[in-house]
Tab-separated table of C-alpha atoms and ligand atoms in Angstrom:
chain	number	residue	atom	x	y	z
A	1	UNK	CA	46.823	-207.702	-53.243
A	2	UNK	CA	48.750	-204.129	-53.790
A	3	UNK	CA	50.335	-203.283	-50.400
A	4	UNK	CA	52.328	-200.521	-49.395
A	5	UNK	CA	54.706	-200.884	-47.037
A	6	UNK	CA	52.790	-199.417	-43.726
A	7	UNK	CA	50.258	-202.000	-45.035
A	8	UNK	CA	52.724	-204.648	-44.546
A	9	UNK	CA	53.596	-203.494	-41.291
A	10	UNK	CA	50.379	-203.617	-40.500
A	11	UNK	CA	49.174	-206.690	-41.283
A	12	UNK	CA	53.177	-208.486	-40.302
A	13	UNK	CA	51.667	-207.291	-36.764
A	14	UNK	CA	53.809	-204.459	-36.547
A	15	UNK	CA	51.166	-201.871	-35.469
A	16	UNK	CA	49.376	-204.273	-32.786
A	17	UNK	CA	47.234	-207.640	-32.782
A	18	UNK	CA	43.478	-205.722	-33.745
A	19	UNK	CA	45.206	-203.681	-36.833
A	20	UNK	CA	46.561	-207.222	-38.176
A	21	UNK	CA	43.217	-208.817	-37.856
A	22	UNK	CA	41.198	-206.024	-39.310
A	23	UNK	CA	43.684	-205.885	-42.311
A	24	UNK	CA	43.386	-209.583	-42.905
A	25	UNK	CA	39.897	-209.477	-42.446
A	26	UNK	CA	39.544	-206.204	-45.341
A	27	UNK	CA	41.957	-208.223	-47.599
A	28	UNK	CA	39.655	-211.384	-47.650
A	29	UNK	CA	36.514	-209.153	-48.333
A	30	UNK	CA	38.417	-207.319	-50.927
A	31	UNK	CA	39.757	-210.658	-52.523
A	32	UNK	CA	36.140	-211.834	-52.180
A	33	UNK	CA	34.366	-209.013	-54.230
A	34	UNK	CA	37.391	-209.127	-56.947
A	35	UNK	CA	40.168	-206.120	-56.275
A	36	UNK	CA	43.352	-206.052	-55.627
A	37	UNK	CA	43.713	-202.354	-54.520
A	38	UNK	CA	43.014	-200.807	-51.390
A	39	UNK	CA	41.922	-197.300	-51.230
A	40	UNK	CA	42.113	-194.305	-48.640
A	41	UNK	CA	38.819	-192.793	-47.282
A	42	UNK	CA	38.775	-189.866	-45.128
A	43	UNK	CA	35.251	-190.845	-43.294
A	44	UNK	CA	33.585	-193.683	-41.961
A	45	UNK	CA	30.456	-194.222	-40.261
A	46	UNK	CA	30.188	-197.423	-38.262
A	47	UNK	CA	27.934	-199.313	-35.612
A	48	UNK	CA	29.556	-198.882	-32.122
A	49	UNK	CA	26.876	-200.299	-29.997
A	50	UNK	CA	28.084	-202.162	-26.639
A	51	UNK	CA	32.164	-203.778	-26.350
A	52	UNK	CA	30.087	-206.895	-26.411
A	53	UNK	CA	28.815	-206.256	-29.868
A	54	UNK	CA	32.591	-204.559	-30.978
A	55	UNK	CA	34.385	-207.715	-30.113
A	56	UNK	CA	32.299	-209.961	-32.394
A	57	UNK	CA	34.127	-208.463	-35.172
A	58	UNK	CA	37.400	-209.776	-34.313
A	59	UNK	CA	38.183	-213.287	-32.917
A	60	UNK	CA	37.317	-215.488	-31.339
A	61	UNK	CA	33.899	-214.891	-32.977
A	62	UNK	CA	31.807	-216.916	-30.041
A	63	UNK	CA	28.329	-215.893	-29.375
A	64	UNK	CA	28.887	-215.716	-25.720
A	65	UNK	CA	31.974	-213.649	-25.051
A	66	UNK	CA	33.434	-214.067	-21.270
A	67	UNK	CA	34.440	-211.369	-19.368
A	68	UNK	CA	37.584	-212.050	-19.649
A	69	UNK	CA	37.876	-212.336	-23.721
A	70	UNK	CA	35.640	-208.429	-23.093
A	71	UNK	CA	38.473	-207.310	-21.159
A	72	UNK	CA	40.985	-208.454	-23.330
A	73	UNK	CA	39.488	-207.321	-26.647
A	74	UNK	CA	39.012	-203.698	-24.553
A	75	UNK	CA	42.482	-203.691	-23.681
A	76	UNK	CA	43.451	-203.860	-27.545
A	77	UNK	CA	40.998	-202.011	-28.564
A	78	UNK	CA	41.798	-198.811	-26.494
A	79	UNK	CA	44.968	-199.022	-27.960
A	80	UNK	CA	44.031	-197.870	-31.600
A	81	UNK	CA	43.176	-194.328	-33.121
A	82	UNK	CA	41.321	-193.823	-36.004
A	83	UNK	CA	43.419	-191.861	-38.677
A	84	UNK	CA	40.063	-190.596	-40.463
A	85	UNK	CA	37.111	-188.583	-39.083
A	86	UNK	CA	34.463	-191.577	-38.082
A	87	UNK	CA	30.581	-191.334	-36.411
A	88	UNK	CA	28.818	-193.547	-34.998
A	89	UNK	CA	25.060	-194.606	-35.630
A	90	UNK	CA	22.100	-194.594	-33.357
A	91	UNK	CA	22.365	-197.036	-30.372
A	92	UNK	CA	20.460	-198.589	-27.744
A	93	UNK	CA	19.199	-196.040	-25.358
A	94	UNK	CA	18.972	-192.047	-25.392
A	95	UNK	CA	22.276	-191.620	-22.949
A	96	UNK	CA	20.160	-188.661	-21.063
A	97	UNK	CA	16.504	-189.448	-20.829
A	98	UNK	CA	17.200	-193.682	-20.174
A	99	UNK	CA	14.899	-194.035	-17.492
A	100	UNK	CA	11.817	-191.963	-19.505
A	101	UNK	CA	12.303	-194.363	-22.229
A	102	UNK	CA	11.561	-197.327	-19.837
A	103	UNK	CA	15.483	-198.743	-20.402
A	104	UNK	CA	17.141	-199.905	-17.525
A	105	UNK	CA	20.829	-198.934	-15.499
A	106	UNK	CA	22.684	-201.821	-17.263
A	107	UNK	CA	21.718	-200.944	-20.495
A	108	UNK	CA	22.861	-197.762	-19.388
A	109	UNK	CA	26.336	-198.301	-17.797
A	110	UNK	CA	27.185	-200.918	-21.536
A	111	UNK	CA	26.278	-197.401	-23.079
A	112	UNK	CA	28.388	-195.216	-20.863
A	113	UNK	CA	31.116	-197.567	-21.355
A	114	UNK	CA	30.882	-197.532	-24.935
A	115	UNK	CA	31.238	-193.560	-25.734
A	116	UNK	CA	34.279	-193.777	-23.301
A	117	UNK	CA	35.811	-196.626	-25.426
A	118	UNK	CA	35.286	-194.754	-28.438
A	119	UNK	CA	36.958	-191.023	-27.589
A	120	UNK	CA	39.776	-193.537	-26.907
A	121	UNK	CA	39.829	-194.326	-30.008
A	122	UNK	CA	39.222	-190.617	-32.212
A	123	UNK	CA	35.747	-191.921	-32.636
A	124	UNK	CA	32.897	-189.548	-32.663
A	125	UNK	CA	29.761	-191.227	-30.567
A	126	UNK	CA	27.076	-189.011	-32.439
A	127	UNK	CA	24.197	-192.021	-32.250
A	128	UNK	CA	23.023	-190.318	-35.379
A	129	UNK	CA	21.571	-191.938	-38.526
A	130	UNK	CA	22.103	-188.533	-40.815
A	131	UNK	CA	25.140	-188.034	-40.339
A	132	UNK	CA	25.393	-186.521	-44.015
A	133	UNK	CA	23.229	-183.279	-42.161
A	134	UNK	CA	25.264	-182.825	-39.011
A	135	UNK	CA	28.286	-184.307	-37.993
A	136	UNK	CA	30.089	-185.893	-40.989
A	137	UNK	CA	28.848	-184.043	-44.028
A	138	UNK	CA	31.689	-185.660	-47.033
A	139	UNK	CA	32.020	-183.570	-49.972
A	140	UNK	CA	31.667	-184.377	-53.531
A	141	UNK	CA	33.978	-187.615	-54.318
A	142	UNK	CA	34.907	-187.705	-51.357
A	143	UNK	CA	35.928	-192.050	-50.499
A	144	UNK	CA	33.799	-193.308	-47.365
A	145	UNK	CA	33.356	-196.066	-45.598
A	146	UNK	CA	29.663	-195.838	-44.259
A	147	UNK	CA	27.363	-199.090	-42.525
A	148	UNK	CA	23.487	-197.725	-42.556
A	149	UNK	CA	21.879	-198.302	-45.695
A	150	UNK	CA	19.513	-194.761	-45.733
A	151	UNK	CA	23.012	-192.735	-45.215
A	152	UNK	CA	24.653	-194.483	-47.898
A	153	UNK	CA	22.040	-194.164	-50.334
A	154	UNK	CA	21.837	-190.117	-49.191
A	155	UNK	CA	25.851	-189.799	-49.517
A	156	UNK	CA	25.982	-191.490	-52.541
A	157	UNK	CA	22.845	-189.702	-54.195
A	158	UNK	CA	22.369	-186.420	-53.261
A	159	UNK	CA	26.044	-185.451	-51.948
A	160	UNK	CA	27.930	-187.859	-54.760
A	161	UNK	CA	30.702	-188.749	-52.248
A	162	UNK	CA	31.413	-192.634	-52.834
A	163	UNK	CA	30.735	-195.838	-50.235
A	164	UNK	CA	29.453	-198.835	-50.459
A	165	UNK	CA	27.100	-200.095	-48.168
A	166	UNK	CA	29.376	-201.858	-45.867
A	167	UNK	CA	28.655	-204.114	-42.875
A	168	UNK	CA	29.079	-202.762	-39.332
A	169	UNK	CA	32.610	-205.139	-39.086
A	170	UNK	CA	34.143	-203.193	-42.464
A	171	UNK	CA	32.894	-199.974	-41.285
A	172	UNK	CA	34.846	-200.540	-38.376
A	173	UNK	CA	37.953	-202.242	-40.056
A	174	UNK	CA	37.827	-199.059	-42.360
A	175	UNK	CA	37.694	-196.291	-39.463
A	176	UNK	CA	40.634	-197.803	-37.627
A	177	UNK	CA	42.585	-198.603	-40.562
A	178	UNK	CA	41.975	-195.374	-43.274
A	179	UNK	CA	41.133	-197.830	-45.880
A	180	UNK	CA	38.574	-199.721	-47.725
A	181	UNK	CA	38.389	-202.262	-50.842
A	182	UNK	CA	38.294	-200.894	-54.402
A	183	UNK	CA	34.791	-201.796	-55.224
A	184	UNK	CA	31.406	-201.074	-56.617
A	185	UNK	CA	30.639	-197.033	-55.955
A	186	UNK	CA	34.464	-196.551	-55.587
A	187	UNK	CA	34.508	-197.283	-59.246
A	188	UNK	CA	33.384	-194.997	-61.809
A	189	UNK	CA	31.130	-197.170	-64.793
A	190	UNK	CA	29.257	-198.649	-61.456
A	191	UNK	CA	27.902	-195.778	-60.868
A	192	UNK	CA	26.037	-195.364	-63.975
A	193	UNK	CA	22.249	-195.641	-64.220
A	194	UNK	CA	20.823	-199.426	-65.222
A	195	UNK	CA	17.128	-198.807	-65.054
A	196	UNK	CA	14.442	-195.806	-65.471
A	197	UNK	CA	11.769	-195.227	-62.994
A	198	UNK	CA	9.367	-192.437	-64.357
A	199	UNK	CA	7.473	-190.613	-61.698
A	200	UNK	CA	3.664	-189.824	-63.319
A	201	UNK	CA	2.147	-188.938	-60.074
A	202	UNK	CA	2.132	-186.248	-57.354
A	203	UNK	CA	4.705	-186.224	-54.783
A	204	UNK	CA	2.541	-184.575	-52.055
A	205	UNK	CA	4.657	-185.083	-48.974
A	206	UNK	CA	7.394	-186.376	-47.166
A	207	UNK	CA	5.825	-190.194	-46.673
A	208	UNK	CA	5.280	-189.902	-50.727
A	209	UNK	CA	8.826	-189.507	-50.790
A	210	UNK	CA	9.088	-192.347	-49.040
A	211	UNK	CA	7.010	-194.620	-50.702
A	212	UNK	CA	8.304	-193.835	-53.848
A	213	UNK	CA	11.495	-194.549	-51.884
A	214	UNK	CA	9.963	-198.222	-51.572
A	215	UNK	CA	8.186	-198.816	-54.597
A	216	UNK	CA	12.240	-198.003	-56.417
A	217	UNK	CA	13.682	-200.682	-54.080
A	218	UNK	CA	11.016	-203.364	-54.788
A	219	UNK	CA	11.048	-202.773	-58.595
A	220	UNK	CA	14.955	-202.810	-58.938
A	221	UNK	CA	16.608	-205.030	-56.336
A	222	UNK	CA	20.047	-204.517	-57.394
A	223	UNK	CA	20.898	-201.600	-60.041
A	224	UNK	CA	21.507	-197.814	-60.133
A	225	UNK	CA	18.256	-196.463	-61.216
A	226	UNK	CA	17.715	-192.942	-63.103
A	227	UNK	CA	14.251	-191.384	-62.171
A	228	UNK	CA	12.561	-188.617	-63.808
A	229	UNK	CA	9.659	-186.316	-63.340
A	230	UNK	CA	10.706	-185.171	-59.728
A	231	UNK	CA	11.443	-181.828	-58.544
A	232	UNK	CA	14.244	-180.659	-56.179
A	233	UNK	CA	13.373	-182.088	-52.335
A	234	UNK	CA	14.241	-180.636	-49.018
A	235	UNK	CA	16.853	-182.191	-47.196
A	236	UNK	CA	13.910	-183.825	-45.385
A	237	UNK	CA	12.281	-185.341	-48.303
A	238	UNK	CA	15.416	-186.490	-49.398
A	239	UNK	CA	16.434	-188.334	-46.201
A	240	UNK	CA	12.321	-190.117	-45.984
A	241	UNK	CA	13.462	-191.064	-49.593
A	242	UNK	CA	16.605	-192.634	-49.199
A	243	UNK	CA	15.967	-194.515	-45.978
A	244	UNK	CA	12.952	-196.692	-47.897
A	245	UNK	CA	14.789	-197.667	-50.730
A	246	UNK	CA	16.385	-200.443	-49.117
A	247	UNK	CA	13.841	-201.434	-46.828
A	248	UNK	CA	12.706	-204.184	-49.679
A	249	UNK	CA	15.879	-203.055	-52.034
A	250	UNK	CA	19.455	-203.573	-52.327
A	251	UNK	CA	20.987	-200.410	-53.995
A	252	UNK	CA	23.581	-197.950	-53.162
A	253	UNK	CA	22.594	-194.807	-55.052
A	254	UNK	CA	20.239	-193.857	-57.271
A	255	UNK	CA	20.618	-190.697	-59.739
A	256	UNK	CA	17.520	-187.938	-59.972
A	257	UNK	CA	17.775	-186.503	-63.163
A	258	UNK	CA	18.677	-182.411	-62.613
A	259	UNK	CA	19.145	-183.431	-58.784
A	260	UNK	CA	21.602	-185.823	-58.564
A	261	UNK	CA	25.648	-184.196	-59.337
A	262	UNK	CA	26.456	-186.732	-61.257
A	263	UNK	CA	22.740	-186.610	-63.090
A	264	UNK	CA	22.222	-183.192	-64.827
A	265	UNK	CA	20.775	-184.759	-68.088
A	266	UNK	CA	19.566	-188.770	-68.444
A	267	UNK	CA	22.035	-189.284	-70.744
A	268	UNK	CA	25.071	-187.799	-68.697
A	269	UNK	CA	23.516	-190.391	-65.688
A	270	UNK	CA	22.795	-193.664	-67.917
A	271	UNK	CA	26.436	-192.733	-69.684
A	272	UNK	CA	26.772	-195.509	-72.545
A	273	UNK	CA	24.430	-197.898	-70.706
A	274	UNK	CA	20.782	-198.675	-72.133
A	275	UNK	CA	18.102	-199.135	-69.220
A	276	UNK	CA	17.230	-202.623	-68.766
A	277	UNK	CA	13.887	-202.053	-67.743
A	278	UNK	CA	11.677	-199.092	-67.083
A	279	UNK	CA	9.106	-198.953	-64.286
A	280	UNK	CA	6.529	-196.159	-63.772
A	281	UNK	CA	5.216	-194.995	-60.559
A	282	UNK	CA	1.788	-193.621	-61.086
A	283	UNK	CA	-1.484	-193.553	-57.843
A	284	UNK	CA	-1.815	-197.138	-58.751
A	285	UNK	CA	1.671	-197.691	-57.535
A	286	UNK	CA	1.837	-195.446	-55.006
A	287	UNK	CA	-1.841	-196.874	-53.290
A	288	UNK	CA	-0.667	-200.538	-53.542
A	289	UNK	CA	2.441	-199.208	-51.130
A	290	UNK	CA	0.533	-197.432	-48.793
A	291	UNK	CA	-1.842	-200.318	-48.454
A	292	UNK	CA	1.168	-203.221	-48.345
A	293	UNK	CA	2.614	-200.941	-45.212
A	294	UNK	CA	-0.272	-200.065	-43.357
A	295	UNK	CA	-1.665	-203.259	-41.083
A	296	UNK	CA	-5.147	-203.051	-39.367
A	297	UNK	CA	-5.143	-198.897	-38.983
A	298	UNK	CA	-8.473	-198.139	-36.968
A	299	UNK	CA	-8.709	-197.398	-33.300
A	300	UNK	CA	-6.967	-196.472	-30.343
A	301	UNK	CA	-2.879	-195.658	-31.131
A	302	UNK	CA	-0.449	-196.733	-28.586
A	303	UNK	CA	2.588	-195.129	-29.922
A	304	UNK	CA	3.242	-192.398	-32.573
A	305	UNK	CA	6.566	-192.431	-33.740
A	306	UNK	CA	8.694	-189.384	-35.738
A	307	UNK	CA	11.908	-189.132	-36.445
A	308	UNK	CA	13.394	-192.308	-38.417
A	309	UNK	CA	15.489	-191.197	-39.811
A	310	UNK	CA	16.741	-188.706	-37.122
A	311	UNK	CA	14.707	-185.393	-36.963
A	312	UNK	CA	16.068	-182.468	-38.555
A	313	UNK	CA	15.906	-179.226	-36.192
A	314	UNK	CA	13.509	-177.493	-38.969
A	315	UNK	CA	11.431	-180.525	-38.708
A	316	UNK	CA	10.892	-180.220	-34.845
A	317	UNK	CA	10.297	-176.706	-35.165
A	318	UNK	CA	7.303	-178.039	-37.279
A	319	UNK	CA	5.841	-180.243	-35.052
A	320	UNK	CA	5.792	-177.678	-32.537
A	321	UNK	CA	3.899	-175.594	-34.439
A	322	UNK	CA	1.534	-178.426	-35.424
A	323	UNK	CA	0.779	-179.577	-31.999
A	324	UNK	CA	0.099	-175.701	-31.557
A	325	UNK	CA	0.179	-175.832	-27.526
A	326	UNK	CA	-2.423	-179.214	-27.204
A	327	UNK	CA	-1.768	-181.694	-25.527
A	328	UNK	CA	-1.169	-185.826	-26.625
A	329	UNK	CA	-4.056	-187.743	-25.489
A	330	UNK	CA	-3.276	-189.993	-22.317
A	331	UNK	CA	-3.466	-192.957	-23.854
A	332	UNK	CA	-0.531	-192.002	-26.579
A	333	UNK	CA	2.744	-192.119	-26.089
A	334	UNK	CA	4.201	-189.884	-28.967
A	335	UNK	CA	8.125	-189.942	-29.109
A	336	UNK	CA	10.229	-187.735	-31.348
A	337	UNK	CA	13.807	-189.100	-32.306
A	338	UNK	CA	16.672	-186.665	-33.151
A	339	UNK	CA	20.206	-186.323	-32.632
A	340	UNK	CA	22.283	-184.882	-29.263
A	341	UNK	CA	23.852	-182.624	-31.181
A	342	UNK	CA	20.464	-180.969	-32.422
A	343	UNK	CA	18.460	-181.711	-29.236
A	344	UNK	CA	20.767	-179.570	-27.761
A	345	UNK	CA	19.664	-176.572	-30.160
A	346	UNK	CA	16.723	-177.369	-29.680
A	347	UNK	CA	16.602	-176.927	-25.933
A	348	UNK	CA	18.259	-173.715	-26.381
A	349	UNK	CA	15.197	-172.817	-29.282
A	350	UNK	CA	12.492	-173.542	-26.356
A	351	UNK	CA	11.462	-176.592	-28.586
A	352	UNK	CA	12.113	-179.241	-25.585
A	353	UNK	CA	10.233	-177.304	-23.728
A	354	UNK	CA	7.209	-176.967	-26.088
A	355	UNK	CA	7.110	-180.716	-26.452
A	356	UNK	CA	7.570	-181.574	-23.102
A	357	UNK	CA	4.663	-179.234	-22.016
A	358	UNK	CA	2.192	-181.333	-24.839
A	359	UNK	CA	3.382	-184.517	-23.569
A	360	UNK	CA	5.586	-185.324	-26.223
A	361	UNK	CA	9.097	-186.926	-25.516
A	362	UNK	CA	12.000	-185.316	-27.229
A	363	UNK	CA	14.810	-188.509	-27.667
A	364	UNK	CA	18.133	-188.920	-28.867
A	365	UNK	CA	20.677	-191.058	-29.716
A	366	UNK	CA	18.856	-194.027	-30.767
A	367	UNK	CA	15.755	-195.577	-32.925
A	368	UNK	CA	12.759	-197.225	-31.972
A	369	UNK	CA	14.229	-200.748	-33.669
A	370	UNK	CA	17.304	-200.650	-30.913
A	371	UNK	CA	15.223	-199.748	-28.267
A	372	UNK	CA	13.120	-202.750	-27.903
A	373	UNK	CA	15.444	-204.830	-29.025
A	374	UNK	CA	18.349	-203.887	-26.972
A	375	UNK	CA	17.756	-201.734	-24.392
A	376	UNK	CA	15.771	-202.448	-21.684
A	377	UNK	CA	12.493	-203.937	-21.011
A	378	UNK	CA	9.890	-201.633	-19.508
A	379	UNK	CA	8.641	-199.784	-22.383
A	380	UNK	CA	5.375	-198.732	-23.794
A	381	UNK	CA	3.168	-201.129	-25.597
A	382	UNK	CA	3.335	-200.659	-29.457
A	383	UNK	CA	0.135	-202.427	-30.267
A	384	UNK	CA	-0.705	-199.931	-32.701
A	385	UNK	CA	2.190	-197.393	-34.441
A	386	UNK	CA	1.524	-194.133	-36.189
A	387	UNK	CA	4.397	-192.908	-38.546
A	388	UNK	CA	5.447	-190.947	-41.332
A	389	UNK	CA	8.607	-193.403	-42.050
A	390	UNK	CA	8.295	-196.174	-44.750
A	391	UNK	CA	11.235	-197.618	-43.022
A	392	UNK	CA	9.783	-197.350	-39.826
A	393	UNK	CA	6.436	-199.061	-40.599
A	394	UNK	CA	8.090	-201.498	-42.194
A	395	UNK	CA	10.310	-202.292	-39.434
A	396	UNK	CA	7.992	-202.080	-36.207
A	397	UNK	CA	5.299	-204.266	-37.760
A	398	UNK	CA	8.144	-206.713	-39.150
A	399	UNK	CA	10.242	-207.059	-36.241
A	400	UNK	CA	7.087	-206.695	-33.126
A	401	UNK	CA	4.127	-207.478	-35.222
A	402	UNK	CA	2.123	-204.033	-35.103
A	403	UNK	CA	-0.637	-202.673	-36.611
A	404	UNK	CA	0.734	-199.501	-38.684
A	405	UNK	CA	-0.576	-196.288	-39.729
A	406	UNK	CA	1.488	-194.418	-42.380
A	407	UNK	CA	0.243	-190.846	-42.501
A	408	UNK	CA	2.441	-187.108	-42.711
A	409	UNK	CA	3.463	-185.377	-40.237
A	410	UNK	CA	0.396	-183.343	-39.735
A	411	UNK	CA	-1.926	-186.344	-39.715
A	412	UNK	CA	0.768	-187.848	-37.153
A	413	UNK	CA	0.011	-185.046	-34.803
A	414	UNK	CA	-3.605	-185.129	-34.986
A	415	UNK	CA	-3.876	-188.877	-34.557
A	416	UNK	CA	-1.675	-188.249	-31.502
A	417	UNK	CA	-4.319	-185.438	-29.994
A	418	UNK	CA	-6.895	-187.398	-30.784
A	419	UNK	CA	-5.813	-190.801	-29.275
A	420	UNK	CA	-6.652	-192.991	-32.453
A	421	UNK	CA	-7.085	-193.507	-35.972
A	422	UNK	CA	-10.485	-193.412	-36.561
A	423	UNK	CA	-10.651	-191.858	-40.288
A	424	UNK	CA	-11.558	-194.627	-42.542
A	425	UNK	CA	-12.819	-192.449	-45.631
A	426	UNK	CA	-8.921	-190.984	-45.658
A	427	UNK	CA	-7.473	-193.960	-47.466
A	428	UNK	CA	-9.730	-196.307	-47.736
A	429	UNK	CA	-8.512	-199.486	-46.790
B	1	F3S	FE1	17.721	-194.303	-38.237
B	1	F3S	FE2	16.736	-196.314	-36.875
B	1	F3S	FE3	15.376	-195.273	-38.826
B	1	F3S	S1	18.838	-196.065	-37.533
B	1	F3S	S2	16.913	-194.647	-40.282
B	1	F3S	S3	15.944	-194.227	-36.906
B	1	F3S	S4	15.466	-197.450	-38.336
């Protein structure tokens, strides 16, 4: 392995007992994937959930953790700074509005403690899965470190700064050490295209985006693929896109030909490489999705869900206007998940107020996935799950076994007024 010097130091123990591990621990990942070099980044974007969950990435690596191997990992811990700018992504409960989201105080006072731990350290506790839109925007080229596969994809994609998708533990190695292994996007000929998708369909909305999101990640598994026959999305179409690639796929950026930087022509984005297979996504292909990701649709809706990943402000400033002053039927609970940062806008805009007046809960800081797995117990049934997220459908009927509706945004909102999903001639399933 090329060292430096202040690596040396580092990992001699020089620079304290958590530095050493997490540049032993980056070494033996970089030896693993096959580099020798260690490279600066000047972001990261890491999982900073509970001390609990922190500790696990440093020894000893026990399942239960006493109290006093917390305290002592806390004590070390508090002691390091991150030298890079570093965010955090979504965690258990919404800091503010805990109890309306049926979590309880523990779950609470873990979180509390958490956000304290990390302005110790330089770290930014956003709870935000786009950070690429608010809080840690990298520029072209720039070298990341990023954990969350939908902000990777994004970065890598529609920004072309470079990260892998790293685990939550090399995220974290990365923020507090300014470094990360040589490897895959870092490198210039991975980056290059190894398959074509050709889009021969209409892309009508955002949960199209998504789909075809899905369908890329199911036909390529591992690859860079090149797609053509889209035109430019919003930054909203873009993030639905991204975050259902790798709900069935493995793959760290894909190039759009004439949207992608480093895709302004096919053959600028395949380079010298030939596609090894070509895939087209026609209605055929885009049906079979909607029908492998929506589970028993018809009747009464317990939940409708909006906001994975993270709401843009433009996007609750839509749903505003869609719910157009009605109200949610009782027997929905319809959440919409955004970041602090814009919630806080948002309040100012007379948005919060708008929702809260239709019955609709304006949430921050986490996703529906930590929620009921993390924090708390006392929260609403979700029997039945409206959504315009791939990833989301995916997830909630994966992970708590729920019937799933995938529909847009405006089909969201009526379903929510209405109280079910009662439209069987829309889709026909
Ligand atoms: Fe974000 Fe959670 Fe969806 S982290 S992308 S809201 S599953």
């Amino acid at each position: 392995m090329q060292l430096t010097g202040e690596h040396k130091a580092i990992l001699n123990g020089d620079r304290g007992k958590l530095l050493q591990e997490a540049m032993l621990n980056l070494i033996k990942c970089a030896e693993a994937l096959g580099t020798d070099t260690l490279i600066p980044v000047t972001s990261a974007h890491t999982s900073f959930l509970t001390v609990d969950h922190l500790a696990r990435c440093f020894s000893p690596r026990c399942i239960e953790l006493s109290s006093n191997d917390l305290d002592s990992f806390e004590k070390l811990l508090l002691n390091c700074k991150s030298p890079v700018k570093t965010t955090i992504n979504p965690g258990i409960i919404d800091v503010d509005k805990w109890k309306e989201m049926g979590s309880d105080e523990d779950s609470y006072i873990e979180v509390k403690k958490v956000i304290t731990t990390a302005n110790h350290c330089n770290i930014l506790s956003t709870f935000s899965c786009i950070p690429y839109i608010t809080d840690n925007i990298p520029m072209f080229g720039e070298s990341c470190a990023w954990s969350e596969t939908s902000a990777v994809l994004y970065a890598n994609s529609f920004i072309g700064a470079r990260t892998n998708r790293e685990s939550y533990e090399t995220s974290l190695y990365s923020s507090l050490l300014g470094l990360t292994a040589k490897y895959g996007m870092h490198i210039d000929e991975n980056r290059y295209g190894t398959d074509l998708v050709e889009v021969k369909c209409d892309i009508n909305n955002e949960v199209d985006w998504g789909v075809l999101g899905y369908f890329i990640g199911k036909s390529i598994g591992i690859g860079v693929p090149v797609i053509t026959g889209l035109r430019i999305p919003t930054v909203e179409e873009a993030k639905q896109m991204a975050a259902s690639v790798n709900v069935p796929g493995g793959l760290s950026m894909m190039h759009i030909v004439g949207v992608t930087p480093e895709a302004p022509s096919l053959e600028v984005a395949f380079s010298e490489n030939k596609p090894r297979r070509t895939f087209v996504f026609d209605e055929e292909a885009k049906f079979k999705i909607y029908q492998e990701l929506t589970h028993n649709p018809y009747g009464d809706v317990d939940m409708v869900f909006l906001g994975c990943p993270h709401n843009t402000l433009y996007e609750i400033k839509e749903i505003c206007d869609l719910l157009n002053s009605r109200h949610v039927a009782n027997n929905v609970k319809c959440w919409v998940m955004t970041t602090s940062s814009i919630r806080s806008i948002a309040e100012r805009l007379g948005y919060s107020k708008i929702l809260k007046e239709s019955g609709v809960e304006l949430l921050a800081d986490g996703c529906l996935n930590m929620y009921y797995s993390y924090g708390g117990h006392d929260r609403p049934s979700l029997n039945r799950v409206v959504t315009n997220s791939v990833k989301q459908a995916f997830s909630v009927h994966r992970a708590f076994g729920s019937n799933t509706v995938l529909v847009d945004v405006k089909d969201c909102i009526k379903i929510a007024v209405n109280g079910g999903y009662y439209d069987e001639s829309k889709y026909g399933y």
